[in-house]
Coordinates of C-alpha atoms and ligand atoms in Angstrom, one line a residue:
M1 CA 125.9 80.9 101.9
P2 CA 129.5 80.9 100.7
T3 CA 131.0 84.4 100.5
P4 CA 130.0 85.8 97.1
R5 CA 132.8 87.0 94.9
T6 CA 131.3 87.9 91.6
L7 CA 128.5 90.5 91.8
L8 CA 126.2 92.1 89.3
L9 CA 125.7 95.7 90.1
T10 CA 122.6 97.1 88.2
G11 CA 122.3 100.8 87.9
A12 CA 126.1 101.0 88.1
A13 CA 126.2 104.4 86.2
G14 CA 124.1 106.1 88.9
G15 CA 125.0 108.0 92.0
V16 CA 125.0 105.0 94.4
G17 CA 126.4 102.7 91.7
T18 CA 129.3 105.1 91.1
L19 CA 130.1 105.3 94.8
M20 CA 129.9 101.5 95.2
R21 CA 132.1 100.8 92.2
D22 CA 134.8 102.6 94.1
L23 CA 134.2 101.0 97.5
L24 CA 133.1 97.4 97.0
P25 CA 136.3 96.0 95.3
A26 CA 138.1 96.6 98.6
Y27 CA 135.9 93.8 100.1
G28 CA 137.1 91.4 97.5
Y29 CA 134.2 91.5 95.0
E30 CA 134.6 91.3 91.3
L31 CA 131.9 93.6 89.8
R32 CA 129.9 93.0 86.6
L33 CA 128.2 96.3 85.7
L34 CA 124.9 96.9 84.0
D35 CA 123.0 100.1 83.2
L36 CA 120.7 101.6 80.7
V37 CA 123.4 104.1 79.8
P38 CA 127.1 103.4 78.9
I39 CA 129.5 103.9 81.8
D40 CA 132.6 106.1 81.2
G41 CA 135.8 104.2 81.4
E42 CA 134.0 100.8 81.7
P43 CA 134.0 99.3 78.3
T44 CA 133.0 95.8 79.6
A45 CA 129.9 97.1 81.3
V46 CA 126.6 95.8 79.9
T47 CA 124.4 98.5 78.4
A48 CA 120.9 97.2 78.7
D49 CA 117.3 98.0 79.7
L50 CA 115.8 96.0 82.6
A51 CA 113.1 95.1 80.0
D52 CA 115.6 93.1 77.9
H53 CA 115.2 89.6 79.1
K54 CA 118.0 88.1 77.0
A55 CA 120.5 90.7 78.2
L56 CA 119.5 90.2 81.8
R57 CA 119.8 86.4 81.6
E58 CA 123.3 86.8 80.2
A59 CA 124.3 89.5 82.7
V60 CA 123.2 87.4 85.7
R61 CA 124.7 84.1 84.4
G62 CA 127.4 82.9 86.7
V63 CA 127.3 85.7 89.3
D64 CA 127.2 84.8 93.0
A65 CA 124.8 87.6 93.9
I66 CA 123.2 90.8 92.6
I67 CA 123.0 94.4 94.0
H68 CA 119.9 95.8 92.3
L69 CA 120.1 99.6 92.1
A70 CA 118.7 100.2 88.6
G71 CA 115.5 102.1 88.1
I72 CA 114.0 105.5 88.5
S73 CA 115.2 107.0 91.7
L74 CA 112.7 109.8 92.2
E75 CA 109.0 110.4 91.6
S76 CA 107.8 110.1 88.0
T77 CA 104.7 109.2 86.0
F78 CA 103.0 105.9 86.9
D79 CA 103.8 104.5 83.4
R80 CA 107.5 105.2 83.7
I81 CA 107.6 103.8 87.3
L82 CA 105.7 100.8 86.1
R83 CA 108.1 100.0 83.3
A84 CA 111.4 100.7 85.0
N85 CA 110.8 99.8 88.7
I86 CA 107.9 97.4 88.9
A87 CA 108.2 95.4 85.6
G88 CA 112.0 96.0 85.6
T89 CA 112.5 94.5 89.1
Y90 CA 110.3 91.6 88.1
H91 CA 112.4 90.9 85.0
L92 CA 115.5 90.9 87.1
Y93 CA 114.1 88.5 89.6
E94 CA 112.9 86.2 86.8
A95 CA 116.4 86.2 85.2
A96 CA 118.0 85.5 88.6
R97 CA 115.6 82.6 89.3
E98 CA 116.2 81.1 85.9
E99 CA 119.9 81.3 86.3
G100 CA 120.0 80.1 89.9
V101 CA 121.4 83.2 91.5
G102 CA 121.1 82.7 95.3
R103 CA 120.8 86.3 96.7
I104 CA 119.8 89.8 95.7
V105 CA 120.3 93.0 97.7
F106 CA 117.4 95.2 96.6
A107 CA 117.7 99.0 96.9
S108 CA 114.4 99.8 98.5
S109 CA 113.8 103.2 99.9
N110 CA 112.5 105.1 102.9
H111 CA 109.7 106.3 100.5
A112 CA 108.1 102.9 100.8
I113 CA 107.1 104.1 104.3
G114 CA 107.3 107.8 103.5
C115 CA 103.9 108.8 104.9
T116 CA 104.9 107.4 108.3
P117 CA 105.2 110.2 110.9
R118 CA 108.8 110.9 111.6
T119 CA 110.2 110.2 115.0
R120 CA 110.4 113.2 117.4
P121 CA 113.0 113.3 120.2
G122 CA 112.0 110.8 122.9
D123 CA 109.8 108.7 120.6
P124 CA 110.6 105.1 119.9
L125 CA 112.4 104.5 116.6
I126 CA 110.3 103.3 113.6
P127 CA 110.5 99.5 113.5
V128 CA 111.3 97.8 110.2
G129 CA 107.9 96.0 110.5
T130 CA 106.0 99.3 110.2
P131 CA 103.3 99.0 107.5
H132 CA 104.1 100.2 104.0
R133 CA 102.9 103.9 103.6
P134 CA 104.3 104.9 100.3
D135 CA 104.4 108.6 99.6
T136 CA 104.6 108.5 95.8
F137 CA 104.3 106.1 92.8
Y138 CA 108.1 105.7 93.3
G139 CA 107.6 104.7 97.0
L140 CA 104.9 102.3 95.9
S141 CA 107.3 100.6 93.5
K142 CA 109.7 100.0 96.4
A143 CA 106.9 98.5 98.5
F144 CA 106.2 96.3 95.5
G145 CA 109.9 95.3 95.2
E146 CA 109.9 94.3 98.9
D147 CA 106.8 92.1 98.4
L148 CA 108.3 90.6 95.2
A149 CA 111.4 89.7 97.1
Q150 CA 109.2 88.0 99.8
L151 CA 107.4 86.0 97.0
Y152 CA 110.6 84.9 95.4
W153 CA 111.9 83.7 98.8
D154 CA 108.7 81.9 99.8
K155 CA 108.1 80.3 96.3
H156 CA 111.6 79.9 94.9
G157 CA 114.1 80.1 97.8
L158 CA 115.8 83.1 96.2
E159 CA 117.1 85.2 99.2
T160 CA 116.9 89.0 99.4
V161 CA 118.0 91.7 101.7
S162 CA 115.8 94.7 101.0
V163 CA 117.7 97.8 102.1
R164 CA 115.4 100.8 102.7
I165 CA 118.0 103.4 102.0
G166 CA 117.6 106.7 103.6
A167 CA 119.8 109.1 101.6
C168 CA 123.2 107.8 100.3
F169 CA 125.3 110.8 99.3
P170 CA 128.8 111.9 100.1
E171 CA 127.5 114.4 102.7
P172 CA 124.1 115.3 104.1
T173 CA 122.8 118.4 102.4
S174 CA 119.6 119.1 104.4
V175 CA 118.4 119.1 108.0
R176 CA 116.1 116.1 107.1
M177 CA 119.1 114.3 105.7
L178 CA 120.8 114.5 109.1
S179 CA 118.3 111.8 110.2
V180 CA 118.3 109.6 107.2
W181 CA 121.9 109.8 105.8
L182 CA 123.7 106.7 104.8
S183 CA 127.4 107.6 104.3
P184 CA 128.9 105.9 101.2
A185 CA 131.4 104.0 103.5
D186 CA 128.5 102.7 105.7
G187 CA 126.6 101.9 102.5
A188 CA 129.4 99.6 101.4
R189 CA 129.5 98.1 104.9
L190 CA 125.8 97.4 104.8
F191 CA 125.8 95.9 101.3
H192 CA 128.7 93.7 102.4
A193 CA 126.9 92.5 105.5
A194 CA 123.7 91.9 103.4
L195 CA 125.8 89.8 100.9
T196 CA 127.6 87.7 103.5
A197 CA 125.2 87.1 106.4
E198 CA 124.0 83.5 106.8
A199 CA 120.4 82.5 105.9
V200 CA 118.7 85.9 105.4
G201 CA 115.5 84.6 103.7
H202 CA 113.9 87.9 102.9
T203 CA 115.1 90.4 105.4
V204 CA 114.1 94.1 105.4
V205 CA 116.6 96.6 106.9
H206 CA 116.7 100.3 107.3
G207 CA 119.8 101.8 105.6
S208 CA 121.3 104.6 107.5
S209 CA 124.5 105.5 109.3
A210 CA 124.6 105.7 113.1
N211 CA 123.1 109.2 113.1
T212 CA 122.4 111.0 116.3
R213 CA 119.1 112.1 114.9
L214 CA 118.2 108.7 113.5
W215 CA 114.4 108.1 113.0
W216 CA 114.3 104.4 112.4
D217 CA 115.5 101.2 114.0
L218 CA 118.7 99.6 112.7
T219 CA 118.3 96.3 114.6
T220 CA 117.7 94.1 111.6
A221 CA 120.7 95.6 109.8
R222 CA 122.9 95.2 112.8
A223 CA 121.8 91.5 113.0
L224 CA 123.3 91.0 109.6
G225 CA 126.7 92.1 111.0
Y226 CA 126.3 95.8 109.9
D227 CA 128.3 98.0 112.2
P228 CA 127.9 101.6 111.0
Q229 CA 130.8 103.9 111.7
D230 CA 129.5 107.3 110.6
D231 CA 127.2 109.9 112.1
S232 CA 125.8 113.0 110.3
E233 CA 126.0 115.2 113.5
P234 CA 129.2 116.9 112.6
Y235 CA 127.3 118.5 109.6
A236 CA 124.4 119.6 111.9
A237 CA 125.5 123.0 113.1
K238 CA 126.1 124.4 109.6
L239 CA 122.9 122.9 108.1
V240 CA 120.7 124.0 111.0
A241 CA 122.2 127.5 110.8
E242 CA 121.4 127.7 107.1
Q243 CA 118.0 126.0 107.1
G244 CA 116.6 126.0 110.6
E245 CA 115.3 122.9 112.5
L246 CA 112.5 120.9 111.0
D247 CA 109.1 122.5 111.5
P248 CA 106.6 120.0 113.0
A249 CA 103.7 122.2 111.5
D250 CA 105.0 121.7 108.0
P251 CA 103.6 118.4 106.6
A252 CA 106.8 117.8 104.6
D253 CA 108.8 118.0 107.8
A254 CA 106.4 115.9 109.8
R255 CA 106.7 112.7 107.9
V256 CA 109.6 110.4 106.9
G257 CA 109.5 111.1 103.2
G258 CA 109.9 114.9 103.4
R259 CA 108.9 116.8 100.3
F260 CA 108.0 113.5 98.5
V261 CA 104.9 113.5 100.8
T262 CA 103.7 116.9 99.7
D263 CA 104.8 117.2 96.1
P264 CA 101.9 116.9 93.7
P265 CA 101.6 113.6 91.9
M266 CA 102.8 113.4 88.3
W267 CA 100.2 112.6 85.8
P268 CA 100.8 111.2 82.3
H269 CA 101.6 113.7 79.6
Ligands
LIG1 P1 120.3 107.1 90.1 O1 119.1 107.7 89.4 O2 121.5 108.0 90.2 O3 120.8 105.8 89.3 C1 119.9 104.8 88.8 C2 120.5 104.2 87.6 O4 119.6 103.2 87.1 C3 120.8 105.2 86.5 O5 122.2 105.1 86.1 C4 119.9 104.7 85.4 O6 120.5 104.9 84.1 C5 119.6 103.3 85.7 N1 118.3 102.8 85.1 C6 117.2 103.5 85.2 N2 116.2 102.8 84.5 C7 116.8 101.7 84.0 C8 116.4 100.6 83.2 N3 115.1 100.5 82.8 N4 117.3 99.6 82.9 C9 118.6 99.7 83.3 N5 119.1 100.7 84.1 C10 118.2 101.7 84.4 O7 119.9 106.6 91.5 P2 120.8 106.3 92.8 O8 120.7 107.5 93.6 O9 122.1 105.8 92.4 O10 119.9 105.2 93.5 C11 120.2 103.8 93.2 C12 119.0 103.0 93.7 O11 118.9 103.2 95.1 C13 117.7 103.3 93.1 O12 116.9 102.2 92.9 C14 117.1 104.2 94.1 O13 115.7 104.2 94.1 C15 117.6 103.6 95.4 N6 117.7 104.6 96.5 C16 118.6 105.6 96.5 C17 118.7 106.5 97.5 C18 119.8 107.5 97.5 O14 120.0 108.2 98.5 N7 120.6 107.7 96.5 C19 117.8 106.5 98.6 C20 116.8 105.4 98.6 C21 116.8 104.5 97.5
LIG2 C1 115.3 108.3 97.6 O1 114.7 107.2 97.5 C2 116.0 108.9 96.4 O2 116.4 107.9 95.4 C3 117.1 109.8 96.7 O3 117.5 110.5 95.6 C4 116.8 110.7 97.9 O4 115.8 111.6 97.5 C5 116.3 109.9 99.1 O5 115.3 109.0 98.8 C6 115.8 110.8 100.2 O6 114.8 110.4 100.8 O7 116.4 111.8 100.6

């Protein structure tokens, strides 16, 4: 596909959105911003809910591609996840289909496979084709998003790269994060690769830096042209001294999703 220039960034007020607003313009993108909440210093940003079909149609009209970050980014009640993440992602795909947008980069999550046992030293890395094993309603919504993306590719020719992000923050803050960290700069590299690779159909990739303690396979991400430059290991000595190594006897430490696996579910209230 031709190199996209104009991008819609949903969830632009959030943590990853804020990091990407700083980093993506250097790749030559012009960003159109959308979020449920107003964005400081961005008077032209669209303030809209993913449930607002008319606003979504207008927001996607004329863009070359979309990075879809908007939604609830942690566990919540099923009803809230249903509205924001499941129905919300459907509404975005419908708007994109109606307006003829060619490609979406979908912010999936490691929590779509969160109940998968984590890799121990010497084990093979977790392949991208590992079955969905969501650890929460939140992870379930990301599994849904990946399947929705497959449906829109198979039925409508709308391409997606689903990026199962590990943890994208300025620095790793836990021993678990040493394995799953995606540095902001590598995040921008990965999004750029996902936006510019030829003929992606629906491709699922794991989204991490080149961490020494990596748990999953980055082959499909590298095949897009992603060349991660960062490694969490320089942060390891301090974090391990403070927190200790992961304990294989602790169920939260034994699986990919960490405490998402063991936290009690949230019920309606
Ligand atoms: P965040 O919670 O900081 O930002 C999400 C943004 O989406 C917020 O600004 C919020 O206002 C907006 N939003 C929520 N519901 C909305 C709705 N109905 N309509 C419009 N906007 C809505 O999350 P963060 O950390 O920036 O993550 C971005 C995306 O990446 C999320 O989809 C998250 O699930 C995914 N992700 C993030 C990871 C991370 O390490 N930060 C790891 C894995 C996945
Ligand atoms: C996610 O999916 C969350 O959005 C993020 O806040 C982190 O908790 C991350 O996963 C993680 O697994 O550390």
